[in-house]
Short mmCIF file of C-alpha atoms in Angstrom, two decimals:
data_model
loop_
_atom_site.label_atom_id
_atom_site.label_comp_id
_atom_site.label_asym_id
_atom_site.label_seq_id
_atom_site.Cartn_x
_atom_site.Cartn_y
_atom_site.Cartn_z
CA UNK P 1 101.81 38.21 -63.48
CA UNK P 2 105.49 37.56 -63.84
CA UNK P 3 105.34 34.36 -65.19
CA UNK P 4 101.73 35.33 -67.85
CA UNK P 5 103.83 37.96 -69.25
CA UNK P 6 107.28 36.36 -69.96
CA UNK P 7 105.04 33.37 -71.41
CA UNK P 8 102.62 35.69 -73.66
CA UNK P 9 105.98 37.02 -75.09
CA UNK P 10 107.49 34.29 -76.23
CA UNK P 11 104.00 33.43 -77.93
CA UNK P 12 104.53 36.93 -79.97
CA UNK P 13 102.38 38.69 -77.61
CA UNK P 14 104.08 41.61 -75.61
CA UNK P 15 101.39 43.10 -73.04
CA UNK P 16 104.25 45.91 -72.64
CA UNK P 17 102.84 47.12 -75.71
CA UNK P 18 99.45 48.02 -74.38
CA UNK P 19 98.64 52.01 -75.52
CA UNK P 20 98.40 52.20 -71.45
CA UNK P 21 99.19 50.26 -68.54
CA UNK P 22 97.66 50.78 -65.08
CA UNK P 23 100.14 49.27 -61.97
CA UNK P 24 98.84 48.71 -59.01
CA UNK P 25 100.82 47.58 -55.52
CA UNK P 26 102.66 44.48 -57.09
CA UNK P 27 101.36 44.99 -60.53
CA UNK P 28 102.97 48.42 -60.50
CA UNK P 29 106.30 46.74 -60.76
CA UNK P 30 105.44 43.94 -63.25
CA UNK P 31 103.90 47.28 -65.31
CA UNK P 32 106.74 49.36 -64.96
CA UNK P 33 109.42 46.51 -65.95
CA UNK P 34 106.92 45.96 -69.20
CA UNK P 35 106.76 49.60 -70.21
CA UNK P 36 110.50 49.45 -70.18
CA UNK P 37 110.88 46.58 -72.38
CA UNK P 38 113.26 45.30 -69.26
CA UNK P 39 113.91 41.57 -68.18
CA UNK P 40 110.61 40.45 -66.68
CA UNK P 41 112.94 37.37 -65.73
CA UNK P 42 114.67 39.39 -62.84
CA UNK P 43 111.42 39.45 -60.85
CA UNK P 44 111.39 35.79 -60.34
CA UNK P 45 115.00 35.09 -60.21
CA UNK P 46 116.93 34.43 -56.32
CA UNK P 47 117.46 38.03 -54.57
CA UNK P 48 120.83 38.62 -54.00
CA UNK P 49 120.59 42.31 -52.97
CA UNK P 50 120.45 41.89 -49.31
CA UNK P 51 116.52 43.10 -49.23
CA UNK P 52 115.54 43.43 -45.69
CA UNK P 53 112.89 40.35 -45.40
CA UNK P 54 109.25 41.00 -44.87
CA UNK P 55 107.81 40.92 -41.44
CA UNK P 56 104.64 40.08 -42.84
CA UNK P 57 101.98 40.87 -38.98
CA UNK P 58 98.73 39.24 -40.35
CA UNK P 59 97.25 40.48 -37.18
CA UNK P 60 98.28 44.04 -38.11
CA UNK P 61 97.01 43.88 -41.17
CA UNK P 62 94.02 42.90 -40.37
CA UNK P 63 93.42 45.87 -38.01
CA UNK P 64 93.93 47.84 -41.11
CA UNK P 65 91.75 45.81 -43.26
CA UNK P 66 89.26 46.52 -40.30
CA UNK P 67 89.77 49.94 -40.28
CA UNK P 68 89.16 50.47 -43.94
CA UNK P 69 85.87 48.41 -43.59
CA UNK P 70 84.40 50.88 -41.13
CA UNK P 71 80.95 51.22 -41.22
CA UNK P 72 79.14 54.62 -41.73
CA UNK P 73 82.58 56.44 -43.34
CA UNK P 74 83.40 56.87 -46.90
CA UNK P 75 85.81 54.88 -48.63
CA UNK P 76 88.35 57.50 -48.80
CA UNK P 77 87.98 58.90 -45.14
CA UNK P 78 88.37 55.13 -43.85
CA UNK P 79 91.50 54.88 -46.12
CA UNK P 80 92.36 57.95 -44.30
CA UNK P 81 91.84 56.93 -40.91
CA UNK P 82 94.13 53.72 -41.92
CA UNK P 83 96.68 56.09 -43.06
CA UNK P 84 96.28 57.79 -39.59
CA UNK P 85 96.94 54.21 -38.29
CA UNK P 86 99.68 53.84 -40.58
CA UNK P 87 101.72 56.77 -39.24
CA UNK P 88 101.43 55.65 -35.84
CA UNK P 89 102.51 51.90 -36.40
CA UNK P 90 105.96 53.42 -37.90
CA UNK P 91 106.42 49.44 -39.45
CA UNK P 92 110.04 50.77 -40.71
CA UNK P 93 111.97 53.16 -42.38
CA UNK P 94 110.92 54.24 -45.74
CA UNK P 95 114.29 53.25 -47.13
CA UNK P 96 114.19 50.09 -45.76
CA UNK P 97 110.74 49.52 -48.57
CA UNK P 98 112.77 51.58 -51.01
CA UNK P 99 115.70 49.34 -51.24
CA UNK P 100 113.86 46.02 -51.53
CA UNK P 101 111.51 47.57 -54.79
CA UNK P 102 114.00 49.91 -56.69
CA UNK P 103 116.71 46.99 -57.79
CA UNK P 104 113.25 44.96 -58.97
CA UNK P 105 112.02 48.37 -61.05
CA UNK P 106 115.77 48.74 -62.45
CA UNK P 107 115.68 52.28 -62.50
CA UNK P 108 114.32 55.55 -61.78
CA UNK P 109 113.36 56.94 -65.59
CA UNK P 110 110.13 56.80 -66.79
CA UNK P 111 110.17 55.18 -70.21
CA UNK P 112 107.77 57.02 -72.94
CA UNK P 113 105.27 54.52 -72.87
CA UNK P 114 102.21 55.80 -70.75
CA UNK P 115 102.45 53.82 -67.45
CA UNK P 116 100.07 55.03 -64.49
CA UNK P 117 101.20 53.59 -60.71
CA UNK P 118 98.76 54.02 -58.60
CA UNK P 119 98.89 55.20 -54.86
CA UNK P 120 96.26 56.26 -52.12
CA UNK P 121 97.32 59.72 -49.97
CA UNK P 122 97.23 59.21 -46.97
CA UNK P 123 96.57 62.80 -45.85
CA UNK P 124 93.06 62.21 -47.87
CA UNK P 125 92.58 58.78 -48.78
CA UNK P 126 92.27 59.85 -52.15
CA UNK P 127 93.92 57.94 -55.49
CA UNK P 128 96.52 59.59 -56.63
CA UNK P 129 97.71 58.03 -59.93
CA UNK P 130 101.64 58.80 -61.11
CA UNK P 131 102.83 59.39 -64.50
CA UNK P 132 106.20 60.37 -66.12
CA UNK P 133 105.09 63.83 -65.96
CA UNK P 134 104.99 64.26 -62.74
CA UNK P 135 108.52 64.38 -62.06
CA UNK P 136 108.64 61.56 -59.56
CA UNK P 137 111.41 58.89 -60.11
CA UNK P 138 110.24 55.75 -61.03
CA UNK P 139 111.29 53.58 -58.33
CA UNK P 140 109.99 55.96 -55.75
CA UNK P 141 106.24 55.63 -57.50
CA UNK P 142 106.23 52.11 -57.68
CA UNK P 143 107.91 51.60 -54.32
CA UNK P 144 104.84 54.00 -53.09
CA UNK P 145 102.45 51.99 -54.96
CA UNK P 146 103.74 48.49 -53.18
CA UNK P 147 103.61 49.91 -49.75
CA UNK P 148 100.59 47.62 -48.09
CA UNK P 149 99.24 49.66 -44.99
CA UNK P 150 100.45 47.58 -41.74
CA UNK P 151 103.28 45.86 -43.31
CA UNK P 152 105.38 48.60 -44.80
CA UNK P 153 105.66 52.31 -44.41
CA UNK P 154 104.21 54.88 -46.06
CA UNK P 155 106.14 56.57 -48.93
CA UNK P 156 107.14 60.37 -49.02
CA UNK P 157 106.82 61.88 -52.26
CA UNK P 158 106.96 65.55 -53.13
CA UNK P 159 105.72 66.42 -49.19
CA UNK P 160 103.08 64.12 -48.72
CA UNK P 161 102.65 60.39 -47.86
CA UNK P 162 101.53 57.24 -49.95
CA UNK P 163 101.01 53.93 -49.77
CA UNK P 164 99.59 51.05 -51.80
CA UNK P 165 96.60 52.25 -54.65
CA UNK P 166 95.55 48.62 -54.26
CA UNK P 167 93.62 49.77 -51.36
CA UNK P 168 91.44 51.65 -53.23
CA UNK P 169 91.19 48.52 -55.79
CA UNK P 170 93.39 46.04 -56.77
CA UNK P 171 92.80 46.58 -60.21
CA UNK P 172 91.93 50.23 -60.66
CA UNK P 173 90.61 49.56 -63.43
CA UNK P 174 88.65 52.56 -64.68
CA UNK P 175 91.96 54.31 -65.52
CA UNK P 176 92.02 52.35 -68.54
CA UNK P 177 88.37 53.88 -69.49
CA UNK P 178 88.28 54.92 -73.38
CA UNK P 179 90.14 52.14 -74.78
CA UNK P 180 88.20 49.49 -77.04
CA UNK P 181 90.19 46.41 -74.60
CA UNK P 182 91.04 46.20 -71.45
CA UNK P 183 93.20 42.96 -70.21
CA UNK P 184 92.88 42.83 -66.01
CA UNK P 185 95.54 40.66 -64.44
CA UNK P 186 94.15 40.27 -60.92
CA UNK P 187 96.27 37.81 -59.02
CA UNK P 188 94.22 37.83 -55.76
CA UNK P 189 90.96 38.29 -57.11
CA UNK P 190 90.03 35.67 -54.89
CA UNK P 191 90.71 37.93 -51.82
CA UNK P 192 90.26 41.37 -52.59
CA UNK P 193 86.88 42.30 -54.64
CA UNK P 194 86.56 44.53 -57.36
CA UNK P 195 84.90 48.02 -56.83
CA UNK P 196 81.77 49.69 -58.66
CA UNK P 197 84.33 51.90 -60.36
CA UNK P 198 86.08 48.89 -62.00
CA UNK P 199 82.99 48.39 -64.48
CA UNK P 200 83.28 51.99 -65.70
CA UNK P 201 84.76 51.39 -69.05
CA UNK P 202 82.89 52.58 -71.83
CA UNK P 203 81.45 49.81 -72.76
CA UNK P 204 85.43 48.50 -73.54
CA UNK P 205 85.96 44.91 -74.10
CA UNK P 206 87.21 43.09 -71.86
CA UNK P 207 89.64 40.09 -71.02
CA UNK P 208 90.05 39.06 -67.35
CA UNK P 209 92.85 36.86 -65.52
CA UNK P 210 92.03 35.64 -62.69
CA UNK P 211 93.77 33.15 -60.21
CA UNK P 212 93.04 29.23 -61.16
CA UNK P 213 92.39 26.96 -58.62
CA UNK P 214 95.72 25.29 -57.90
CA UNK P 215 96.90 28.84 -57.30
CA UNK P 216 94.23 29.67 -55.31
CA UNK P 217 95.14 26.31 -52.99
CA UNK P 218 98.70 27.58 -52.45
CA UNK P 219 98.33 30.97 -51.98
CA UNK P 220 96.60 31.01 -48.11
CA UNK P 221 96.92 33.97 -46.55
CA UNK P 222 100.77 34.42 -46.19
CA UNK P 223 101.23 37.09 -49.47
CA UNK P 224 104.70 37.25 -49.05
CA UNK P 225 105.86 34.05 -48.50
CA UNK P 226 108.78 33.48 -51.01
CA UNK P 227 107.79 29.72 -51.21
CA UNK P 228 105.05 31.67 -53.29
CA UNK P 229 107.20 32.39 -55.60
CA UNK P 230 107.30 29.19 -57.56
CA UNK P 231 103.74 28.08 -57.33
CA UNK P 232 102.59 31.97 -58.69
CA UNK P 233 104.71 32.13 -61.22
CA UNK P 234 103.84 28.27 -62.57
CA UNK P 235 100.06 29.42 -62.31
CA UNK P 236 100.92 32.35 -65.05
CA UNK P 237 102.92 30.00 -67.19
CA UNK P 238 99.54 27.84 -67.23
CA UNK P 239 97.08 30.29 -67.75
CA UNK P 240 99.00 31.88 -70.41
CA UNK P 241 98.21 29.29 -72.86
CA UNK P 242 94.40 30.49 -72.52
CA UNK P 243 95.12 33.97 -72.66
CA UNK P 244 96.60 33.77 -75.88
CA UNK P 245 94.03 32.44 -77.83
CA UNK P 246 91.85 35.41 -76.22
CA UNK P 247 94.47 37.59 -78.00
CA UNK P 248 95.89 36.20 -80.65
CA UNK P 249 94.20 38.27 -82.91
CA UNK P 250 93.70 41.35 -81.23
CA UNK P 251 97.10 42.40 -79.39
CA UNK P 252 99.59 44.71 -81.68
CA UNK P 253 102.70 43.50 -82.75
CA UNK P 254 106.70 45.32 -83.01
#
């Protein structure tokens, strides 16, 4: 996502400009760096914050993945049971999450650009999308919004507990319903699948990025691998090229 972006701007075409932007688990912090104009260039640059590394439990995961695949429930009351699961696998502290997102998001002000970040509740299972008028730092939204089920903790927030939105979808796309185009960045399309709800767009047009397949190829199953980091970012600066004749003509301009 990092590396689309940074390439689509220096071809004159700033997706931070977008009348709305939907974030969702990592795309929650390339949104909220766009709708602050900030340095998309951070995200892919060497950490030198001391972020705790990623204890990334496939196995664990999977039981969570299982868990929200359980037959006979509803989506949100298996999302619930996983946030049941959640609570009692106590992966970390909270801050420990918390201080590896917040120096990526740069700060905890919501610029005026409307920016949704997207979480589940884990009391309900139930989206809950964030906003600036909500009152909810920044950081802690996004941080919230990143927090994959089995991996990381959940996130407190005004009393209750969230983690990643992605697990409703990993593109929650119908929060962008009403608008005449809709551009879907979906790095992992190739591993999570749309749901029904992602086709409810008024009839909007739409332009969808999807992994190609030398990205696909390095990905595996390892997410967090920061050897990742590299071959990801390259795929974006590749596809970008395509993307930009898509909206050459149709993207606003400063």
């Amino acid at each position: 996502m990092t590396g689309l972006a940074l390439t689509l701007r220096e071809a004159g075409i700033d997706l931070g400009l977008a009348d709305r932007i939907v974030g969702t688990s990592a795309g929650a912090v390339v949104g909220s760096v766009l709708a602050g104009d900030g340095d998309l260039a951070r995200l892919v640059a060497p950490r030198s914050d001391g972020a705790a590394p990623i204890n990334f439990d496939l196995v664990r995961f999977g039981e969570i993945l299982g868990i929200l695949a359980t037959p006979g429930v509803s989506p949100a009351e298996a999302r619930r049971l996983a946030g049941v699961r959640v609570t009692e696998l106590a992966v970390e502290d909270p801050e420990v999450h918390l201080g590896r997102i917040r120096p990526l998001v740069g700060t905890s002000e919501w610029s005026d650009r409307d920016l949704l970040v997207t979480t589940i509740d884990i009391g309900t299972g139930e989206l809950r999308a964030w906003s600036r008028a909500d009152g909810v730092p920044l950081d802690v939204a996004v941080t919230a919004s990143t927090a994959v089920p089995g991996i990381f903790p959940a996130i407190p927030i005004q009393g209750r507990e969230y983690f990643d939105g992605g697990m409703r979808s990993p593109i929650n796309a119908d929060l962008a319903a009403g608008f005449d185009l809709v551009v879907i960045i979906e790095p992992l399309a190739n591993v999570f699948p749309r749901i029904p709800e992602d086709g409810e767009l008024g009839g909007a047009a739409t332009i969808s990025v999807v992994p190609d397949a030398e990205m696909v190829a390095a990905v595996g199953v390892d997410f967090f691998s920061p050897h990742l980091l590299e071959p990801a970012y390259e795929a974006g600066v590749r596809q970008a090229a395509e993307v930009a004749v898509q909206l050459k003509e149709l993207w606003p301009t400063r």
